[in-house]
Every structure is written in C-alpha cells, then in structure tokens.
Coordinates of C-alpha atoms in Angstrom, one line a residue:
M1 CA -43.6 44.3 48.2
K2 CA -42.6 45.8 44.9
K3 CA -40.2 42.9 44.2
Q4 CA -43.0 40.3 44.9
A5 CA -45.4 42.0 42.6
M6 CA -42.9 42.1 39.7
T7 CA -42.1 38.3 40.1
L8 CA -45.8 37.4 40.0
L9 CA -46.4 39.6 36.9
L10 CA -43.5 38.0 35.0
A11 CA -44.6 34.4 35.8
A12 CA -48.2 35.2 34.6
V13 CA -47.0 36.7 31.3
L14 CA -44.8 33.6 30.5
V15 CA -47.6 31.2 31.2
L16 CA -50.0 33.1 28.9
S17 CA -47.4 33.4 26.1
G18 CA -46.7 29.6 26.0
C19 CA -43.0 30.0 27.0
G20 CA -43.2 27.9 30.1
R21 CA -40.6 25.5 28.8
Q22 CA -37.9 28.2 28.6
Q23 CA -35.4 27.9 31.4
L24 CA -35.4 31.1 33.4
P25 CA -33.3 32.1 36.4
E26 CA -34.8 30.9 39.7
E27 CA -34.8 34.4 41.1
I28 CA -34.9 37.6 39.1
P29 CA -32.5 40.2 40.4
A30 CA -34.0 43.0 42.3
D31 CA -32.4 45.6 40.1
M32 CA -33.9 44.2 36.9
G33 CA -36.0 46.9 35.4
L34 CA -39.3 46.9 33.5
A35 CA -37.4 47.1 30.2
A36 CA -35.6 43.8 30.8
V37 CA -38.8 42.1 31.8
A38 CA -40.5 43.5 28.6
A39 CA -37.6 42.0 26.5
I40 CA -38.1 38.6 28.1
E41 CA -41.9 38.8 27.5
S42 CA -41.5 39.7 23.8
H43 CA -39.1 36.7 23.0
T44 CA -40.7 34.0 20.9
P45 CA -38.6 30.7 20.7
T46 CA -37.6 29.6 17.3
A47 CA -38.3 26.1 15.8
L48 CA -34.6 25.3 16.1
E49 CA -34.6 26.2 19.9
L50 CA -37.7 24.0 20.5
T51 CA -36.2 21.1 18.5
E52 CA -32.9 21.3 20.4
A53 CA -34.8 21.4 23.7
Q54 CA -36.8 18.3 22.9
T55 CA -34.2 16.2 21.0
P56 CA -31.3 14.5 23.0
P57 CA -27.8 14.9 21.4
E58 CA -26.9 12.1 19.1
E59 CA -23.9 9.9 19.6
P60 CA -21.1 10.6 17.0
V61 CA -21.0 7.9 14.3
E62 CA -17.5 6.8 13.2
E63 CA -17.1 6.9 9.5
P64 CA -15.5 3.7 7.9
E65 CA -11.9 4.2 7.0
E66 CA -11.4 4.5 3.2
P67 CA -8.3 2.7 1.8
E68 CA -5.4 5.1 1.4
E69 CA -4.2 6.3 -1.9
P70 CA -0.8 5.2 -3.2
D71 CA 2.0 7.0 -1.5
W72 CA 3.7 9.0 -4.2
S73 CA 5.6 11.4 -1.9
A74 CA 9.2 11.9 -3.0
G75 CA 11.7 9.9 -1.1
S76 CA 9.1 7.8 0.6
S77 CA 10.4 4.5 2.2
D78 CA 6.9 3.1 2.5
Y79 CA 5.5 0.7 -0.1
P80 CA 2.4 2.2 -1.8
W81 CA -1.0 0.6 -1.7
V82 CA -1.9 -1.7 -4.6
R83 CA -3.5 0.1 -7.5
S84 CA -6.3 -1.7 -9.1
G85 CA -5.3 -3.2 -12.4
Y86 CA -1.6 -3.1 -11.9
A87 CA 0.4 -6.2 -11.0
Y88 CA 3.9 -4.7 -10.4
Y89 CA 5.7 -1.8 -8.7
I90 CA 9.4 -0.9 -9.3
R91 CA 11.9 0.5 -6.9
V92 CA 15.3 1.6 -8.2
N93 CA 18.1 1.9 -5.7
R94 CA 20.1 4.6 -7.4
S95 CA 23.3 4.4 -5.2
A96 CA 23.4 0.6 -5.2
N97 CA 22.5 0.3 -8.9
V98 CA 19.8 -2.4 -8.3
V99 CA 16.2 -2.5 -9.7
T100 CA 13.7 -4.6 -7.6
V101 CA 10.2 -5.4 -8.9
Y102 CA 7.4 -6.0 -6.3
T103 CA 4.0 -7.6 -6.4
A104 CA 1.0 -7.3 -4.1
G105 CA 1.2 -8.7 -0.6
D106 CA -1.4 -9.8 1.9
D107 CA -1.1 -6.3 3.5
G108 CA -2.5 -4.7 0.4
R109 CA 0.8 -3.1 -0.6
Y110 CA 3.4 -3.8 -3.2
S111 CA 5.7 -5.5 -0.6
V112 CA 6.5 -8.9 -2.1
P113 CA 9.9 -9.0 -4.0
Y114 CA 9.5 -10.6 -7.4
R115 CA 12.6 -9.9 -9.6
A116 CA 15.9 -8.1 -9.1
M117 CA 18.0 -6.6 -11.9
V118 CA 21.5 -5.1 -11.9
C119 CA 21.6 -1.7 -13.5
S120 CA 23.7 1.4 -14.1
S121 CA 22.2 4.8 -13.0
G122 CA 23.6 8.2 -13.6
G123 CA 24.3 8.9 -9.9
S124 CA 23.3 12.4 -9.0
G125 CA 22.2 12.8 -12.7
T126 CA 19.3 10.5 -12.1
P127 CA 16.4 12.2 -10.3
L128 CA 15.0 10.8 -7.0
G129 CA 11.3 10.5 -6.4
D130 CA 8.1 8.6 -7.2
F131 CA 6.8 8.5 -10.7
S132 CA 3.4 7.1 -11.8
L133 CA 2.7 5.1 -14.9
D134 CA 0.6 7.8 -16.5
G135 CA 2.2 9.3 -19.7
W136 CA 4.8 6.6 -20.1
Y137 CA 6.1 5.9 -23.6
R138 CA 8.2 3.0 -25.0
W139 CA 10.3 2.3 -28.0
E140 CA 11.9 -0.9 -29.3
W141 CA 14.8 1.2 -30.6
L142 CA 15.6 4.9 -29.7
G143 CA 18.4 7.3 -30.4
L144 CA 20.3 8.3 -27.2
V145 CA 22.8 10.9 -26.1
G146 CA 26.2 10.7 -27.9
G147 CA 24.9 9.3 -31.2
V148 CA 24.2 5.8 -29.9
S149 CA 21.0 3.9 -29.6
G150 CA 19.2 1.9 -27.0
Q151 CA 17.0 -1.2 -27.2
Y152 CA 13.7 -1.7 -25.3
C153 CA 13.4 1.9 -24.0
T154 CA 10.6 2.7 -21.5
Q155 CA 10.0 6.2 -20.2
I156 CA 10.3 6.9 -16.5
Y157 CA 10.0 10.7 -16.5
G158 CA 10.9 13.3 -19.1
D159 CA 14.1 12.2 -20.8
Y160 CA 14.9 9.6 -18.2
L161 CA 14.4 6.0 -19.4
F162 CA 14.9 2.4 -18.7
H163 CA 16.9 1.0 -21.7
S164 CA 19.7 -1.5 -22.7
V165 CA 23.4 -0.7 -22.7
P166 CA 24.1 1.5 -25.8
Y167 CA 24.7 0.3 -29.3
T168 CA 26.8 2.1 -31.9
E169 CA 24.4 1.2 -34.7
R170 CA 20.6 1.3 -34.5
Y171 CA 18.9 -2.0 -35.3
N172 CA 22.3 -3.8 -35.2
K173 CA 22.2 -6.0 -32.2
G174 CA 25.8 -7.0 -32.7
S175 CA 27.1 -3.5 -32.2
L176 CA 26.8 -3.4 -28.4
Q177 CA 29.5 -1.4 -26.6
P178 CA 31.2 -4.1 -24.5
G179 CA 33.1 -1.6 -22.3
E180 CA 29.8 0.0 -21.2
F181 CA 28.2 -3.4 -20.7
D182 CA 31.0 -4.4 -18.4
K183 CA 30.3 -1.3 -16.3
L184 CA 26.8 -2.6 -15.3
G185 CA 26.4 -2.3 -11.5
T186 CA 28.2 1.1 -11.4
S187 CA 26.9 4.7 -11.8
C188 CA 28.0 5.5 -15.3
S189 CA 25.0 6.6 -17.4
H190 CA 23.9 10.1 -18.4
G191 CA 20.9 9.8 -16.1
C192 CA 18.9 6.9 -17.5
I193 CA 18.7 3.4 -16.0
R194 CA 20.8 1.0 -18.1
L195 CA 19.9 -2.7 -18.0
Q196 CA 20.7 -6.0 -19.6
V197 CA 18.6 -6.6 -22.7
A198 CA 16.5 -9.3 -21.0
D199 CA 15.6 -7.0 -18.1
A200 CA 15.0 -4.0 -20.3
K201 CA 12.7 -6.2 -22.4
W202 CA 10.8 -7.4 -19.3
I203 CA 10.0 -3.8 -18.3
Y204 CA 9.1 -3.0 -22.0
D205 CA 6.8 -6.0 -22.3
N206 CA 5.1 -5.4 -18.9
K207 CA 4.8 -1.6 -19.1
Y208 CA 1.0 -1.5 -18.8
D209 CA 1.1 -3.7 -15.7
I210 CA 3.5 -1.5 -13.7
A211 CA 1.8 0.9 -11.2
G212 CA 4.8 3.2 -10.8
V213 CA 8.5 3.7 -10.1
T214 CA 10.3 4.9 -7.0
I215 CA 14.0 6.0 -7.3
Y216 CA 15.8 6.2 -4.0
D217 CA 19.2 5.9 -2.3
S218 CA 20.2 3.2 0.2
D219 CA 23.2 1.2 1.3
D220 CA 20.9 -1.9 1.4
P221 CA 20.6 -3.2 -2.2
G222 CA 17.2 -4.7 -1.5
P223 CA 15.5 -7.9 -0.3
M224 CA 16.8 -9.9 -3.3
G225 CA 20.4 -8.6 -3.2
K226 CA 22.3 -7.3 -6.2
P227 CA 22.6 -9.6 -9.2
S228 CA 25.8 -9.7 -11.3
A229 CA 26.3 -9.4 -15.0
P230 CA 28.8 -11.4 -17.1
S231 CA 31.9 -9.7 -18.5
I232 CA 32.0 -9.8 -22.3
G233 CA 34.9 -7.5 -23.2
G234 CA 37.3 -10.4 -23.8
S235 CA 34.7 -12.9 -25.0
A236 CA 34.2 -14.4 -28.4
Y237 CA 31.1 -12.2 -29.0
P238 CA 31.8 -8.8 -27.4
G239 CA 29.2 -7.0 -29.6
W240 CA 26.2 -9.1 -28.3
D241 CA 24.3 -8.9 -25.0
P242 CA 24.4 -12.5 -23.7
T243 CA 20.8 -12.1 -22.4
D244 CA 19.3 -11.0 -25.7
P245 CA 16.7 -13.6 -26.7
D246 CA 17.2 -12.9 -30.4
S247 CA 17.6 -16.2 -32.4
D248 CA 20.7 -14.7 -34.1
N249 CA 22.5 -14.2 -30.8
P250 CA 25.6 -16.3 -31.0
W251 CA 25.5 -16.6 -27.2
N252 CA 22.4 -18.7 -27.7
K253 CA 24.0 -21.2 -30.0
P254 CA 26.2 -24.1 -29.0
T255 CA 29.8 -23.5 -29.8
D256 CA 31.4 -26.9 -29.2
V257 CA 29.7 -29.6 -31.3
A258 CA 30.9 -33.0 -30.3
P259 CA 32.0 -35.1 -33.4
E260 CA 30.3 -38.3 -34.2
P261 CA 32.1 -41.2 -32.6
K262 CA 34.1 -43.3 -35.1
P263 CA 34.2 -47.1 -34.6
E264 CA 37.5 -48.3 -33.4
P265 CA 39.2 -50.7 -35.9
K266 CA 39.4 -54.3 -34.7
P267 CA 42.9 -55.7 -34.6
E268 CA 43.5 -58.4 -37.2
P269 CA 44.4 -61.8 -35.8
E270 CA 48.0 -62.8 -36.3
P271 CA 48.6 -65.8 -38.6
E272 CA 49.5 -69.0 -36.9
P273 CA 53.0 -70.2 -37.8
E274 CA 53.2 -73.5 -39.8
P275 CA 54.6 -76.5 -37.9
E276 CA 58.2 -77.2 -38.5
P277 CA 59.0 -80.8 -39.9
E278 CA 60.5 -83.3 -37.6
P279 CA 64.2 -84.2 -38.1
G280 CA 64.7 -86.8 -40.8
E281 CA 61.4 -86.2 -42.5
E282 CA 61.2 -84.4 -45.7
P283 CA 58.7 -81.6 -46.2
G284 CA 55.4 -82.9 -47.5
T285 CA 55.6 -86.5 -46.1
G286 CA 54.1 -86.1 -42.8
S287 CA 51.2 -88.1 -41.5
D288 CA 48.7 -85.3 -42.3
T289 CA 49.7 -85.2 -46.0
Q290 CA 48.2 -87.2 -48.8
P291 CA 50.5 -89.7 -50.5
D292 CA 51.5 -89.2 -54.1
P293 CA 49.4 -91.2 -56.6
A294 CA 50.9 -94.4 -58.0
P295 CA 52.7 -94.4 -61.3
G296 CA 50.3 -94.7 -64.2
G297 CA 47.7 -92.6 -62.5
G298 CA 45.7 -95.4 -60.9
N299 CA 44.1 -95.4 -57.5
V300 CA 45.9 -96.7 -54.5
G301 CA 44.2 -99.3 -52.4
G302 CA 40.9 -101.1 -53.0
E303 CA 37.7 -99.8 -54.4

C-alpha cells in the first residue's frame, strides 16, 4: 500500500513539472527513499538535453581529401607531389654518381624522367636527404676548396653545391683540371656534386624552376641510365671542357679544314710524226707540195 502511494505521488509531480518526456525507470525500487524522489522532482532538464532528445543524430560527413604536401622526409624513395610554379625536381644517386631530372606526370608527382647527367659525388662526404629550393644561391664562378674555382655553381645545402669540374684559374676556361674531369662518374669530390659544364649550366639556368633535390643511394642508376663523359687527358685541348658552349672553346671549332680542290692538269696531246718520204723521192717533192716557181719568176700555167 505504501509502495503504491509513492508511485502515484511521483507520477503526479512529474506531470505537473512538465518533465513527462524524461525517460524514467518503469518501476521505482521499493527501497527508494523520499530523498531520492525529491531529487528527481527537483531536476529541470537543460536546453541541451531537450535538443538532444528531439534531434536525431546526424550522419558523419566525409571531408574531401586535400592534396598531400611534397614529401621531404630524408631518404624517401617516393616522388614528391608537384609544387605549383616549379617545372623540375632533381634526384642525385650518390653511390651511382648519376643526376636525374624529373618533370610532372599524370599522377601529380615528379615522376617523368627528363634528363640524366653523369656526376662525381663525395661519397660519404655528401649528405643524404631532401632539400628544398628555398635559400638557394648561385654563382657563375666561385672559389672552391684547395685554391681552385668552379663554374656555374648552384647551392644545394650549406657548403654543398652543384658545380663544374675545378679550374686552376678563375675566369680562365682553358685551365680545367683534365685529370679531375676524367674521374667523372666516380666518387672523388670533397662533398659537392661535380658535373660537365653543360649540365652545371643547365641547373644554374633553371634554378628558379627546380622544386627541390633528393640525394640518395641505390644500385640502380635511374630510369635513364648513367651517361658517360669523354676522356680529355690525352686530347689536343685538355684544359677545356668539351661541353662548354663558350665560343672560344676549341672543341666547338672544326679542326680539319678540307683544302679547296685544285683542277687536274689536262695532258698535252703528243705531236703527230711527219710522214717519211717514199724511196726514190727527194724531200719536198711529194704530191702534197707546191712546185718551185719557173725561172724568171713568172707564173706557171695559164691565167
């Protein structure tokens, strides 16, 4: 009887307080005291509770995928995403001594091989990693370690550069070190990336179109293979890089000029021998000779 009265009292209180929408237990335990009932009676639902009770849960909306940023993580074997405004990306195979330039592919990455260059790295003295274009500098001529100079120097990172094979005299393009040039394709630098002049000049000229550089090690030289460089040590012009486009480069001038052809002399015809006189005939009395004039100088024969 006591339990029945308590249930009816609680229901009446909830109806009068406007809390009929609140979910309550179907049966109030018998041991629930008046203090608990009073606590339920005094609760006023908040606006958030009413909103949650009336609004069905929304379905999660998938956010559109944003394009990934270029992958500059050190040692990454993945080609980075194309950076807006940059046409090229360079990968340097340090162990194989090959530089490969890439352009943009249909996949949105720098994945199309464009140009390959033979080089000389510094082996373990050349740092591995990914280096962005920001902060790069370039010099047409620059002094290098050992009192030599390099042509078409472009900064990779810190003191590490792309540049030509060293010259003994700055601004003298005929002072190239032929022994060092003939080492292209091997690891022999002090840490920089040495190149033929034409390749160093290409990077120098396109510096502002290059998104970045990755230096890595691999037994695979790259998709375009490893180009070769000519040997100049025993050549006629050992102080010049054969690829230097300078107009004074003797490699760019023809060495064997063909002489102008001389007309061959025509052989002179041999003189025909005079006919010998027949036996019994004196010279000068043949039938094809004119008879001597008659004595007195007159004409012979009629008029």
